[in-house]
Amino acid sequence: MNAITEKTTLSQSRSIDRLIEGVATSDGAGVKLTRVLTGKLQRRLDPFLMLDAFGSDDPDDYIAGFPDHPHRGFETVTYMLSGRMRHRDSAGHEGLLENGGVQWMTAGRGVIHSEIPEQEDGVMEGFQLWLNLPAQRKMTEPWYRDFSSEEIPEYVTAENVTVRVIAGVSNGVAGAVTREVTEPLYLDVHLPAGASFSTALPDTHNAFIYVYRGAVSVGDTRVEAQRMGVLSNTPGADGVTLNATQDARLILIAGKPLNEPIVQYGPFVMNTQEEIHQALDDFGSGRFA
Ligand code: MN
């Protein structure tokens, strides 16, 4: 754990552009979840394609998991706050994702994988983020890595804000994963009541927060639990400042837009319709395994 004593001062903070409630849905073999970042926001939040939040203590909501299914053309980042999930894929990777751990998978040219809960009761809570790949990397070799909770770099500020750095760099602390081109920043921020927290963000990057406990304010806008706040792309703003009116936990995600065409068909995200047909054809003829 790193202690950051110097206060980050920004010349100007971004504000909240809009608040998003998310859509209750189910996926896989019937896992209940909230789709926070839906297709309609893919352009606005480029390079991010999807954010699902799941959280339940009712095993019926999660027990069936996500049996074998394919992906091509992007990366999936699963952050498990609580629970145990077993992953297996056609590239030969297997891992157990649990409390505080992260699984980062680059689907690239294609994997078939399963994500199955390894618990019969208790809470399962976390997030799955889809991060797009640039056109020239969509057909890259699949890549996979599990990070246990202990492997996620953390720091604590002078105001007792704890920050877990899953990807990118925040206040000089490098996260578990770095990526060129999309330069994702993925933070889990825990603020005690009354604390504020600032982190730098390049003003070209699209960014959002999702509050999962308590509430925070960004400027004059309050963001309650289970809400996403899309951060403004204010020219000249050099980061964001969050103020906790009560104990709060949130994820903060930012990335550099690709500005490339996005064509999605379910678990395939490519740049053209032809590439989608190719993905369906390759999957149908067993060329993913
Ligand atoms: Mn999947």
PDB file of C-alpha atoms and ligand atoms in Angstrom:
ATOM      1  CA  MET A   1       0.000   0.000   0.000  1.00  0.00           C
ATOM      2  CA  ASN A   2       1.418   3.362  -1.030  1.00  0.00           C
ATOM      3  CA  ALA A   3       0.631   6.483   0.993  1.00  0.00           C
ATOM      4  CA  ILE A   4       0.085   9.610  -1.083  1.00  0.00           C
ATOM      5  CA  THR A   5       0.511  12.668   1.129  1.00  0.00           C
ATOM      6  CA  GLU A   6       0.609  15.361  -1.509  1.00  0.00           C
ATOM      7  CA  LYS A   7      -2.773  16.678  -2.459  1.00  0.00           C
ATOM      8  CA  THR A   8      -3.587  16.568  -6.170  1.00  0.00           C
ATOM      9  CA  THR A   9      -4.697  19.982  -7.310  1.00  0.00           C
ATOM     10  CA  LEU A  10      -6.475  20.415 -10.592  1.00  0.00           C
ATOM     11  CA  SER A  11      -6.890  23.671 -12.443  1.00  0.00           C
ATOM     12  CA  GLN A  12     -10.385  22.592 -13.503  1.00  0.00           C
ATOM     13  CA  SER A  13     -12.502  19.505 -12.803  1.00  0.00           C
ATOM     14  CA  ARG A  14     -14.768  17.847 -15.287  1.00  0.00           C
ATOM     15  CA  SER A  15     -18.470  17.889 -14.420  1.00  0.00           C
ATOM     16  CA  ILE A  16     -21.291  15.358 -14.886  1.00  0.00           C
ATOM     17  CA  ASP A  17     -22.799  15.413 -18.370  1.00  0.00           C
ATOM     18  CA  ARG A  18     -25.599  12.985 -17.658  1.00  0.00           C
ATOM     19  CA  LEU A  19     -26.777  10.394 -15.149  1.00  0.00           C
ATOM     20  CA  ILE A  20     -27.576   6.866 -16.308  1.00  0.00           C
ATOM     21  CA  GLU A  21     -29.699   4.382 -14.411  1.00  0.00           C
ATOM     22  CA  GLY A  22     -28.933   1.227 -16.378  1.00  0.00           C
ATOM     23  CA  VAL A  23     -31.307  -1.465 -17.593  1.00  0.00           C
ATOM     24  CA  ALA A  24     -32.215  -4.600 -15.653  1.00  0.00           C
ATOM     25  CA  THR A  25     -31.638  -7.632 -17.859  1.00  0.00           C
ATOM     26  CA  SER A  26     -30.289 -11.158 -17.781  1.00  0.00           C
ATOM     27  CA  ASP A  27     -27.523 -12.808 -19.746  1.00  0.00           C
ATOM     28  CA  GLY A  28     -25.700 -16.126 -19.969  1.00  0.00           C
ATOM     29  CA  ALA A  29     -27.912 -18.916 -18.628  1.00  0.00           C
ATOM     30  CA  GLY A  30     -30.070 -16.443 -16.690  1.00  0.00           C
ATOM     31  CA  VAL A  31     -27.769 -14.285 -14.601  1.00  0.00           C
ATOM     32  CA  LYS A  32     -29.588 -11.158 -13.402  1.00  0.00           C
ATOM     33  CA  LEU A  33     -27.627  -7.987 -13.962  1.00  0.00           C
ATOM     34  CA  THR A  34     -27.870  -4.285 -14.698  1.00  0.00           C
ATOM     35  CA  ARG A  35     -26.534  -3.160 -18.063  1.00  0.00           C
ATOM     36  CA  VAL A  36     -25.182   0.269 -17.211  1.00  0.00           C
ATOM     37  CA  LEU A  37     -23.338   1.006 -20.428  1.00  0.00           C
ATOM     38  CA  THR A  38     -25.619  -0.035 -23.259  1.00  0.00           C
ATOM     39  CA  GLY A  39     -25.197   0.097 -27.043  1.00  0.00           C
ATOM     40  CA  LYS A  40     -26.589   3.631 -27.165  1.00  0.00           C
ATOM     41  CA  LEU A  41     -23.585   4.908 -25.169  1.00  0.00           C
ATOM     42  CA  GLN A  42     -20.862   3.133 -27.175  1.00  0.00           C
ATOM     43  CA  ARG A  43     -20.084   6.174 -29.306  1.00  0.00           C
ATOM     44  CA  ARG A  44     -20.195   8.621 -26.390  1.00  0.00           C
ATOM     45  CA  LEU A  45     -17.996   6.399 -24.208  1.00  0.00           C
ATOM     46  CA  ASP A  46     -15.697   5.021 -26.941  1.00  0.00           C
ATOM     47  CA  PRO A  47     -13.502   2.871 -26.373  1.00  0.00           C
ATOM     48  CA  PHE A  48     -15.882   1.222 -23.862  1.00  0.00           C
ATOM     49  CA  LEU A  49     -18.593  -1.021 -25.274  1.00  0.00           C
ATOM     50  CA  MET A  50     -20.453  -2.329 -22.252  1.00  0.00           C
ATOM     51  CA  LEU A  51     -20.555  -2.235 -18.461  1.00  0.00           C
ATOM     52  CA  ASP A  52     -22.604  -4.770 -16.542  1.00  0.00           C
ATOM     53  CA  ALA A  53     -23.079  -4.516 -12.780  1.00  0.00           C
ATOM     54  CA  PHE A  54     -24.143  -7.661 -10.947  1.00  0.00           C
ATOM     55  CA  GLY A  55     -24.889  -8.035  -7.280  1.00  0.00           C
ATOM     56  CA  SER A  56     -27.176 -10.417  -5.455  1.00  0.00           C
ATOM     57  CA  ASP A  57     -27.318 -12.671  -2.415  1.00  0.00           C
ATOM     58  CA  ASP A  58     -29.958 -14.870  -4.077  1.00  0.00           C
ATOM     59  CA  PRO A  59     -28.223 -17.825  -5.798  1.00  0.00           C
ATOM     60  CA  ASP A  60     -31.112 -18.074  -8.287  1.00  0.00           C
ATOM     61  CA  ASP A  61     -29.892 -14.756  -9.706  1.00  0.00           C
ATOM     62  CA  TYR A  62     -26.401 -16.033 -10.571  1.00  0.00           C
ATOM     63  CA  ILE A  63     -26.004 -19.798 -10.113  1.00  0.00           C
ATOM     64  CA  ALA A  64     -26.404 -20.765 -13.798  1.00  0.00           C
ATOM     65  CA  GLY A  65     -23.490 -18.552 -14.803  1.00  0.00           C
ATOM     66  CA  PHE A  66     -22.309 -18.066 -18.357  1.00  0.00           C
ATOM     67  CA  PRO A  67     -21.797 -21.434 -20.095  1.00  0.00           C
ATOM     68  CA  ASP A  68     -19.580 -21.692 -23.218  1.00  0.00           C
ATOM     69  CA  HIS A  69     -19.913 -18.651 -25.479  1.00  0.00           C
ATOM     70  CA  PRO A  70     -17.604 -16.911 -27.972  1.00  0.00           C
ATOM     71  CA  HIS A  71     -16.061 -13.430 -28.160  1.00  0.00           C
ATOM     72  CA  ARG A  72     -14.094 -11.660 -30.896  1.00  0.00           C
ATOM     73  CA  GLY A  73     -12.668  -8.191 -31.396  1.00  0.00           C
ATOM     74  CA  PHE A  74     -12.388  -6.686 -27.884  1.00  0.00           C
ATOM     75  CA  GLU A  75     -11.282  -7.220 -24.271  1.00  0.00           C
ATOM     76  CA  THR A  76     -13.351  -8.199 -21.236  1.00  0.00           C
ATOM     77  CA  VAL A  77     -12.411  -7.005 -17.756  1.00  0.00           C
ATOM     78  CA  THR A  78     -14.199  -8.689 -14.865  1.00  0.00           C
ATOM     79  CA  TYR A  79     -13.810  -7.207 -11.390  1.00  0.00           C
ATOM     80  CA  MET A  80     -15.194  -9.379  -8.628  1.00  0.00           C
ATOM     81  CA  LEU A  81     -15.997  -7.431  -5.452  1.00  0.00           C
ATOM     82  CA  SER A  82     -17.393 -10.495  -3.756  1.00  0.00           C
ATOM     83  CA  GLY A  83     -17.884 -14.086  -4.844  1.00  0.00           C
ATOM     84  CA  ARG A  84     -16.114 -16.874  -6.723  1.00  0.00           C
ATOM     85  CA  MET A  85     -16.276 -17.510 -10.448  1.00  0.00           C
ATOM     86  CA  ARG A  86     -14.415 -20.175 -12.454  1.00  0.00           C
ATOM     87  CA  HIS A  87     -13.234 -19.271 -15.947  1.00  0.00           C
ATOM     88  CA  ARG A  88     -12.194 -21.713 -18.678  1.00  0.00           C
ATOM     89  CA  ASP A  89     -11.469 -20.922 -22.309  1.00  0.00           C
ATOM     90  CA  SER A  90     -10.617 -22.537 -25.625  1.00  0.00           C
ATOM     91  CA  ALA A  91      -7.084 -21.078 -25.541  1.00  0.00           C
ATOM     92  CA  GLY A  92      -6.402 -23.369 -22.552  1.00  0.00           C
ATOM     93  CA  HIS A  93      -6.662 -20.760 -19.808  1.00  0.00           C
ATOM     94  CA  GLU A  94      -8.369 -21.507 -16.528  1.00  0.00           C
ATOM     95  CA  GLY A  95      -8.648 -19.472 -13.366  1.00  0.00           C
ATOM     96  CA  LEU A  96     -10.692 -18.770 -10.279  1.00  0.00           C
ATOM     97  CA  LEU A  97     -11.753 -15.185  -9.838  1.00  0.00           C
ATOM     98  CA  GLU A  98     -12.610 -14.206  -6.274  1.00  0.00           C
ATOM     99  CA  ASN A  99     -13.085 -11.371  -3.753  1.00  0.00           C
ATOM    100  CA  GLY A 100     -11.296  -8.283  -5.040  1.00  0.00           C
ATOM    101  CA  GLY A 101      -9.690 -10.030  -8.005  1.00  0.00           C
ATOM    102  CA  VAL A 102      -9.635  -9.045 -11.661  1.00  0.00           C
ATOM    103  CA  GLN A 103      -9.665 -11.110 -14.799  1.00  0.00           C
ATOM    104  CA  TRP A 104      -8.477  -9.434 -17.978  1.00  0.00           C
ATOM    105  CA  MET A 105      -9.143 -11.289 -21.218  1.00  0.00           C
ATOM    106  CA  THR A 106      -8.212 -10.127 -24.695  1.00  0.00           C
ATOM    107  CA  ALA A 107     -10.554 -12.072 -26.954  1.00  0.00           C
ATOM    108  CA  GLY A 108      -8.722 -10.915 -30.087  1.00  0.00           C
ATOM    109  CA  ARG A 109      -9.436 -13.203 -33.056  1.00  0.00           C
ATOM    110  CA  GLY A 110     -11.638 -15.382 -30.883  1.00  0.00           C
ATOM    111  CA  VAL A 111     -12.119 -17.451 -27.780  1.00  0.00           C
ATOM    112  CA  ILE A 112     -14.922 -19.615 -26.464  1.00  0.00           C
ATOM    113  CA  HIS A 113     -15.147 -19.419 -22.696  1.00  0.00           C
ATOM    114  CA  SER A 114     -17.336 -20.158 -19.714  1.00  0.00           C
ATOM    115  CA  GLU A 115     -17.768 -18.174 -16.495  1.00  0.00           C
ATOM    116  CA  ILE A 116     -19.423 -20.320 -13.828  1.00  0.00           C
ATOM    117  CA  PRO A 117     -20.006 -19.413 -10.152  1.00  0.00           C
ATOM    118  CA  GLU A 118     -18.144 -21.610  -7.690  1.00  0.00           C
ATOM    119  CA  GLN A 119     -20.442 -20.869  -4.761  1.00  0.00           C
ATOM    120  CA  GLU A 120     -23.915 -22.067  -3.884  1.00  0.00           C
ATOM    121  CA  ASP A 121     -24.940 -19.208  -1.634  1.00  0.00           C
ATOM    122  CA  GLY A 122     -23.787 -15.830  -0.394  1.00  0.00           C
ATOM    123  CA  VAL A 123     -23.209 -12.604  -2.252  1.00  0.00           C
ATOM    124  CA  MET A 124     -21.895 -12.359  -5.776  1.00  0.00           C
ATOM    125  CA  GLU A 125     -21.105  -8.786  -6.729  1.00  0.00           C
ATOM    126  CA  GLY A 126     -18.937  -7.173  -9.361  1.00  0.00           C
ATOM    127  CA  PHE A 127     -18.617  -5.685 -12.812  1.00  0.00           C
ATOM    128  CA  GLN A 128     -17.820  -6.720 -16.337  1.00  0.00           C
ATOM    129  CA  LEU A 129     -16.450  -4.065 -18.660  1.00  0.00           C
ATOM    130  CA  TRP A 130     -15.933  -4.486 -22.394  1.00  0.00           C
ATOM    131  CA  LEU A 131     -13.035  -2.510 -23.828  1.00  0.00           C
ATOM    132  CA  ASN A 132     -12.758  -2.220 -27.590  1.00  0.00           C
ATOM    133  CA  LEU A 133      -9.623  -3.162 -29.531  1.00  0.00           C
ATOM    134  CA  PRO A 134      -8.265  -0.916 -32.281  1.00  0.00           C
ATOM    135  CA  ALA A 135      -8.968  -2.217 -35.817  1.00  0.00           C
ATOM    136  CA  GLN A 136      -5.383  -3.373 -36.314  1.00  0.00           C
ATOM    137  CA  ARG A 137      -5.504  -5.452 -33.099  1.00  0.00           C
ATOM    138  CA  LYS A 138      -8.947  -7.051 -33.370  1.00  0.00           C
ATOM    139  CA  MET A 139      -7.533 -10.295 -34.758  1.00  0.00           C
ATOM    140  CA  THR A 140      -4.615 -10.495 -32.310  1.00  0.00           C
ATOM    141  CA  GLU A 141      -3.826 -13.702 -30.387  1.00  0.00           C
ATOM    142  CA  PRO A 142      -6.117 -14.201 -27.366  1.00  0.00           C
ATOM    143  CA  TRP A 143      -4.544 -13.169 -24.032  1.00  0.00           C
ATOM    144  CA  TYR A 144      -5.650 -13.780 -20.484  1.00  0.00           C
ATOM    145  CA  ARG A 145      -4.519 -12.963 -16.972  1.00  0.00           C
ATOM    146  CA  ASP A 146      -5.997 -13.304 -13.491  1.00  0.00           C
ATOM    147  CA  PHE A 147      -4.982 -10.860 -10.767  1.00  0.00           C
ATOM    148  CA  SER A 148      -5.714 -11.766  -7.161  1.00  0.00           C
ATOM    149  CA  SER A 149      -6.814  -8.951  -4.879  1.00  0.00           C
ATOM    150  CA  GLU A 150      -3.267  -8.724  -3.442  1.00  0.00           C
ATOM    151  CA  GLU A 151      -1.879  -8.133  -6.934  1.00  0.00           C
ATOM    152  CA  ILE A 152      -3.950  -4.987  -7.506  1.00  0.00           C
ATOM    153  CA  PRO A 153      -1.833  -1.915  -6.616  1.00  0.00           C
ATOM    154  CA  GLU A 154      -3.432   0.354  -4.009  1.00  0.00           C
ATOM    155  CA  TYR A 155      -2.750   3.723  -2.471  1.00  0.00           C
ATOM    156  CA  VAL A 156      -4.295   5.779   0.278  1.00  0.00           C
ATOM    157  CA  THR A 157      -4.470   9.569   0.272  1.00  0.00           C
ATOM    158  CA  ALA A 158      -4.000  12.038   3.140  1.00  0.00           C
ATOM    159  CA  GLU A 159      -7.823  12.164   3.371  1.00  0.00           C
ATOM    160  CA  ASN A 160      -7.950   8.402   3.834  1.00  0.00           C
ATOM    161  CA  VAL A 161      -9.312   7.668   0.394  1.00  0.00           C
ATOM    162  CA  THR A 162      -8.276   4.175  -0.710  1.00  0.00           C
ATOM    163  CA  VAL A 163      -7.708   3.734  -4.417  1.00  0.00           C
ATOM    164  CA  ARG A 164      -7.242   0.390  -6.146  1.00  0.00           C
ATOM    165  CA  VAL A 165      -5.575   0.841  -9.543  1.00  0.00           C
ATOM    166  CA  ILE A 166      -6.768  -1.902 -11.862  1.00  0.00           C
ATOM    167  CA  ALA A 167      -5.487  -0.248 -15.043  1.00  0.00           C
ATOM    168  CA  GLY A 168      -3.585   2.870 -16.030  1.00  0.00           C
ATOM    169  CA  VAL A 169      -1.813   5.315 -13.717  1.00  0.00           C
ATOM    170  CA  SER A 170      -3.376   7.444 -10.965  1.00  0.00           C
ATOM    171  CA  ASN A 171      -1.441   9.909  -8.816  1.00  0.00           C
ATOM    172  CA  GLY A 172       1.812   8.240  -9.847  1.00  0.00           C
ATOM    173  CA  VAL A 173       0.699   4.693  -9.000  1.00  0.00           C
ATOM    174  CA  ALA A 174       0.725   2.265 -11.925  1.00  0.00           C
ATOM    175  CA  GLY A 175      -2.068  -0.281 -12.101  1.00  0.00           C
ATOM    176  CA  ALA A 176      -2.102  -4.008 -12.782  1.00  0.00           C
ATOM    177  CA  VAL A 177      -2.649  -3.553 -16.522  1.00  0.00           C
ATOM    178  CA  THR A 178      -1.519  -0.954 -19.042  1.00  0.00           C
ATOM    179  CA  ARG A 179      -2.723  -0.802 -22.609  1.00  0.00           C
ATOM    180  CA  GLU A 180      -1.426   1.240 -25.501  1.00  0.00           C
ATOM    181  CA  VAL A 181      -3.839   2.917 -27.910  1.00  0.00           C
ATOM    182  CA  THR A 182      -6.918   2.925 -25.616  1.00  0.00           C
ATOM    183  CA  GLU A 183      -4.874   3.861 -22.473  1.00  0.00           C
ATOM    184  CA  PRO A 184      -7.587   2.669 -20.055  1.00  0.00           C
ATOM    185  CA  LEU A 185      -7.744   3.961 -16.493  1.00  0.00           C
ATOM    186  CA  TYR A 186      -9.801   1.770 -14.136  1.00  0.00           C
ATOM    187  CA  LEU A 187      -9.955   2.731 -10.451  1.00  0.00           C
ATOM    188  CA  ASP A 188     -11.966   1.446  -7.505  1.00  0.00           C
ATOM    189  CA  VAL A 189     -12.218   4.397  -5.099  1.00  0.00           C
ATOM    190  CA  HIS A 190     -13.357   4.145  -1.448  1.00  0.00           C
ATOM    191  CA  LEU A 191     -14.070   7.531   0.157  1.00  0.00           C
ATOM    192  CA  PRO A 192     -14.914   8.158   3.808  1.00  0.00           C
ATOM    193  CA  ALA A 193     -17.679  10.704   4.465  1.00  0.00           C
ATOM    194  CA  GLY A 194     -16.406  14.248   3.982  1.00  0.00           C
ATOM    195  CA  ALA A 195     -13.367  13.295   1.899  1.00  0.00           C
ATOM    196  CA  SER A 196     -12.598  14.497  -1.569  1.00  0.00           C
ATOM    197  CA  PHE A 197     -10.491  12.822  -4.223  1.00  0.00           C
ATOM    198  CA  SER A 198      -8.908  14.095  -7.414  1.00  0.00           C
ATOM    199  CA  THR A 199      -7.185  12.292 -10.237  1.00  0.00           C
ATOM    200  CA  ALA A 200      -5.787  13.622 -13.490  1.00  0.00           C
ATOM    201  CA  LEU A 201      -7.480  12.654 -16.758  1.00  0.00           C
ATOM    202  CA  PRO A 202      -6.357  13.633 -20.252  1.00  0.00           C
ATOM    203  CA  ASP A 203      -9.119  15.890 -21.604  1.00  0.00           C
ATOM    204  CA  THR A 204      -9.392  13.853 -24.806  1.00  0.00           C
ATOM    205  CA  HIS A 205     -10.388  10.696 -22.910  1.00  0.00           C
ATOM    206  CA  ASN A 206     -13.993   9.645 -22.407  1.00  0.00           C
ATOM    207  CA  ALA A 207     -14.715   8.920 -18.751  1.00  0.00           C
ATOM    208  CA  PHE A 208     -17.441   7.903 -16.329  1.00  0.00           C
ATOM    209  CA  ILE A 209     -18.009   6.897 -12.737  1.00  0.00           C
ATOM    210  CA  TYR A 210     -20.369   4.248 -11.372  1.00  0.00           C
ATOM    211  CA  VAL A 211     -21.252   4.581  -7.685  1.00  0.00           C
ATOM    212  CA  TYR A 212     -21.944   1.263  -5.944  1.00  0.00           C
ATOM    213  CA  ARG A 213     -22.160   2.428  -2.304  1.00  0.00           C
ATOM    214  CA  GLY A 214     -23.210   5.747  -0.816  1.00  0.00           C
ATOM    215  CA  ALA A 215     -23.139   8.865  -2.975  1.00  0.00           C
ATOM    216  CA  VAL A 216     -20.675  11.446  -4.277  1.00  0.00           C
ATOM    217  CA  SER A 217     -20.898  14.921  -5.748  1.00  0.00           C
ATOM    218  CA  VAL A 218     -19.039  16.135  -8.791  1.00  0.00           C
ATOM    219  CA  GLY A 219     -19.405  19.918  -8.828  1.00  0.00           C
ATOM    220  CA  ASP A 220     -23.107  20.537  -8.183  1.00  0.00           C
ATOM    221  CA  THR A 221     -24.276  17.116  -9.331  1.00  0.00           C
ATOM    222  CA  ARG A 222     -24.963  14.335  -6.877  1.00  0.00           C
ATOM    223  CA  VAL A 223     -24.455  10.770  -8.080  1.00  0.00           C
ATOM    224  CA  GLU A 224     -26.315   8.195  -6.005  1.00  0.00           C
ATOM    225  CA  ALA A 225     -25.562   4.488  -5.649  1.00  0.00           C
ATOM    226  CA  GLN A 226     -26.438   2.377  -8.707  1.00  0.00           C
ATOM    227  CA  ARG A 227     -25.975   5.382 -10.980  1.00  0.00           C
ATOM    228  CA  MET A 228     -23.439   6.081 -13.672  1.00  0.00           C
ATOM    229  CA  GLY A 229     -22.268   9.643 -14.103  1.00  0.00           C
ATOM    230  CA  VAL A 230     -20.862  10.381 -17.545  1.00  0.00           C
ATOM    231  CA  LEU A 231     -18.050  12.921 -17.118  1.00  0.00           C
ATOM    232  CA  SER A 232     -17.996  15.988 -19.354  1.00  0.00           C
ATOM    233  CA  ASN A 233     -15.217  16.373 -21.926  1.00  0.00           C
ATOM    234  CA  THR A 234     -14.666  19.979 -20.865  1.00  0.00           C
ATOM    235  CA  PRO A 235     -11.798  21.454 -22.918  1.00  0.00           C
ATOM    236  CA  GLY A 236      -8.926  22.323 -20.596  1.00  0.00           C
ATOM    237  CA  ALA A 237     -10.242  20.322 -17.620  1.00  0.00           C
ATOM    238  CA  ASP A 238      -7.265  18.326 -16.352  1.00  0.00           C
ATOM    239  CA  GLY A 239      -9.064  15.730 -14.238  1.00  0.00           C
ATOM    240  CA  VAL A 240     -11.989  15.136 -11.937  1.00  0.00           C
ATOM    241  CA  THR A 241     -12.680  15.908  -8.285  1.00  0.00           C
ATOM    242  CA  LEU A 242     -15.164  13.777  -6.341  1.00  0.00           C
ATOM    243  CA  ASN A 243     -16.652  14.811  -2.985  1.00  0.00           C
ATOM    244  CA  ALA A 244     -18.147  12.218  -0.651  1.00  0.00           C
ATOM    245  CA  THR A 245     -21.128  13.448   1.356  1.00  0.00           C
ATOM    246  CA  GLN A 246     -21.266  10.003   2.987  1.00  0.00           C
ATOM    247  CA  ASP A 247     -19.066   6.888   2.855  1.00  0.00           C
ATOM    248  CA  ALA A 248     -18.927   6.020  -0.815  1.00  0.00           C
ATOM    249  CA  ARG A 249     -17.481   3.462  -3.190  1.00  0.00           C
ATOM    250  CA  LEU A 250     -17.293   3.833  -6.937  1.00  0.00           C
ATOM    251  CA  ILE A 251     -15.412   2.783 -10.010  1.00  0.00           C
ATOM    252  CA  LEU A 252     -13.887   5.460 -12.218  1.00  0.00           C
ATOM    253  CA  ILE A 253     -13.126   4.476 -15.805  1.00  0.00           C
ATOM    254  CA  ALA A 254     -11.527   6.490 -18.612  1.00  0.00           C
ATOM    255  CA  GLY A 255      -9.991   5.741 -21.996  1.00  0.00           C
ATOM    256  CA  LYS A 256      -8.827   7.232 -25.255  1.00  0.00           C
ATOM    257  CA  PRO A 257     -11.469   7.040 -27.975  1.00  0.00           C
ATOM    258  CA  LEU A 258     -10.646   4.971 -31.063  1.00  0.00           C
ATOM    259  CA  ASN A 259     -12.968   6.900 -33.409  1.00  0.00           C
ATOM    260  CA  GLU A 260     -13.430   3.814 -35.582  1.00  0.00           C
ATOM    261  CA  PRO A 261     -16.679   2.248 -36.818  1.00  0.00           C
ATOM    262  CA  ILE A 262     -18.337  -0.055 -34.237  1.00  0.00           C
ATOM    263  CA  VAL A 263     -20.361  -2.975 -35.585  1.00  0.00           C
ATOM    264  CA  GLN A 264     -21.623  -5.320 -32.871  1.00  0.00           C
ATOM    265  CA  TYR A 265     -23.463  -8.593 -33.197  1.00  0.00           C
ATOM    266  CA  GLY A 266     -23.860 -10.032 -29.681  1.00  0.00           C
ATOM    267  CA  PRO A 267     -20.422 -11.196 -28.497  1.00  0.00           C
ATOM    268  CA  PHE A 268     -18.614 -10.043 -31.673  1.00  0.00           C
ATOM    269  CA  VAL A 269     -17.526  -6.412 -32.045  1.00  0.00           C
ATOM    270  CA  MET A 270     -15.832  -5.529 -35.313  1.00  0.00           C
ATOM    271  CA  ASN A 271     -15.557  -2.545 -37.675  1.00  0.00           C
ATOM    272  CA  THR A 272     -17.639  -3.772 -40.634  1.00  0.00           C
ATOM    273  CA  GLN A 273     -20.642  -5.976 -41.353  1.00  0.00           C
ATOM    274  CA  GLU A 274     -18.395  -8.228 -43.491  1.00  0.00           C
ATOM    275  CA  GLU A 275     -16.159  -8.862 -40.478  1.00  0.00           C
ATOM    276  CA  ILE A 276     -19.244  -9.851 -38.456  1.00  0.00           C
ATOM    277  CA  HIS A 277     -20.272 -12.347 -41.169  1.00  0.00           C
ATOM    278  CA  GLN A 278     -16.719 -13.695 -41.100  1.00  0.00           C
ATOM    279  CA  ALA A 279     -16.871 -14.057 -37.285  1.00  0.00           C
ATOM    280  CA  LEU A 280     -20.175 -15.969 -37.503  1.00  0.00           C
ATOM    281  CA  ASP A 281     -18.765 -18.166 -40.249  1.00  0.00           C
ATOM    282  CA  ASP A 282     -15.524 -18.837 -38.340  1.00  0.00           C
ATOM    283  CA  PHE A 283     -17.419 -19.637 -35.134  1.00  0.00           C
ATOM    284  CA  GLY A 284     -19.952 -21.831 -36.970  1.00  0.00           C
ATOM    285  CA  SER A 285     -17.185 -23.856 -38.607  1.00  0.00           C
ATOM    286  CA  GLY A 286     -15.249 -24.365 -35.366  1.00  0.00           C
ATOM    287  CA  ARG A 287     -12.364 -22.013 -36.142  1.00  0.00           C
ATOM    288  CA  PHE A 288     -12.502 -20.341 -32.690  1.00  0.00           C
ATOM    289  CA  ALA A 289     -11.449 -23.355 -30.658  1.00  0.00           C
TER     290      ALA A 289
HETATM  291 MN    MN B   1     -17.940 -13.800 -21.774  1.00  0.00          MN
END
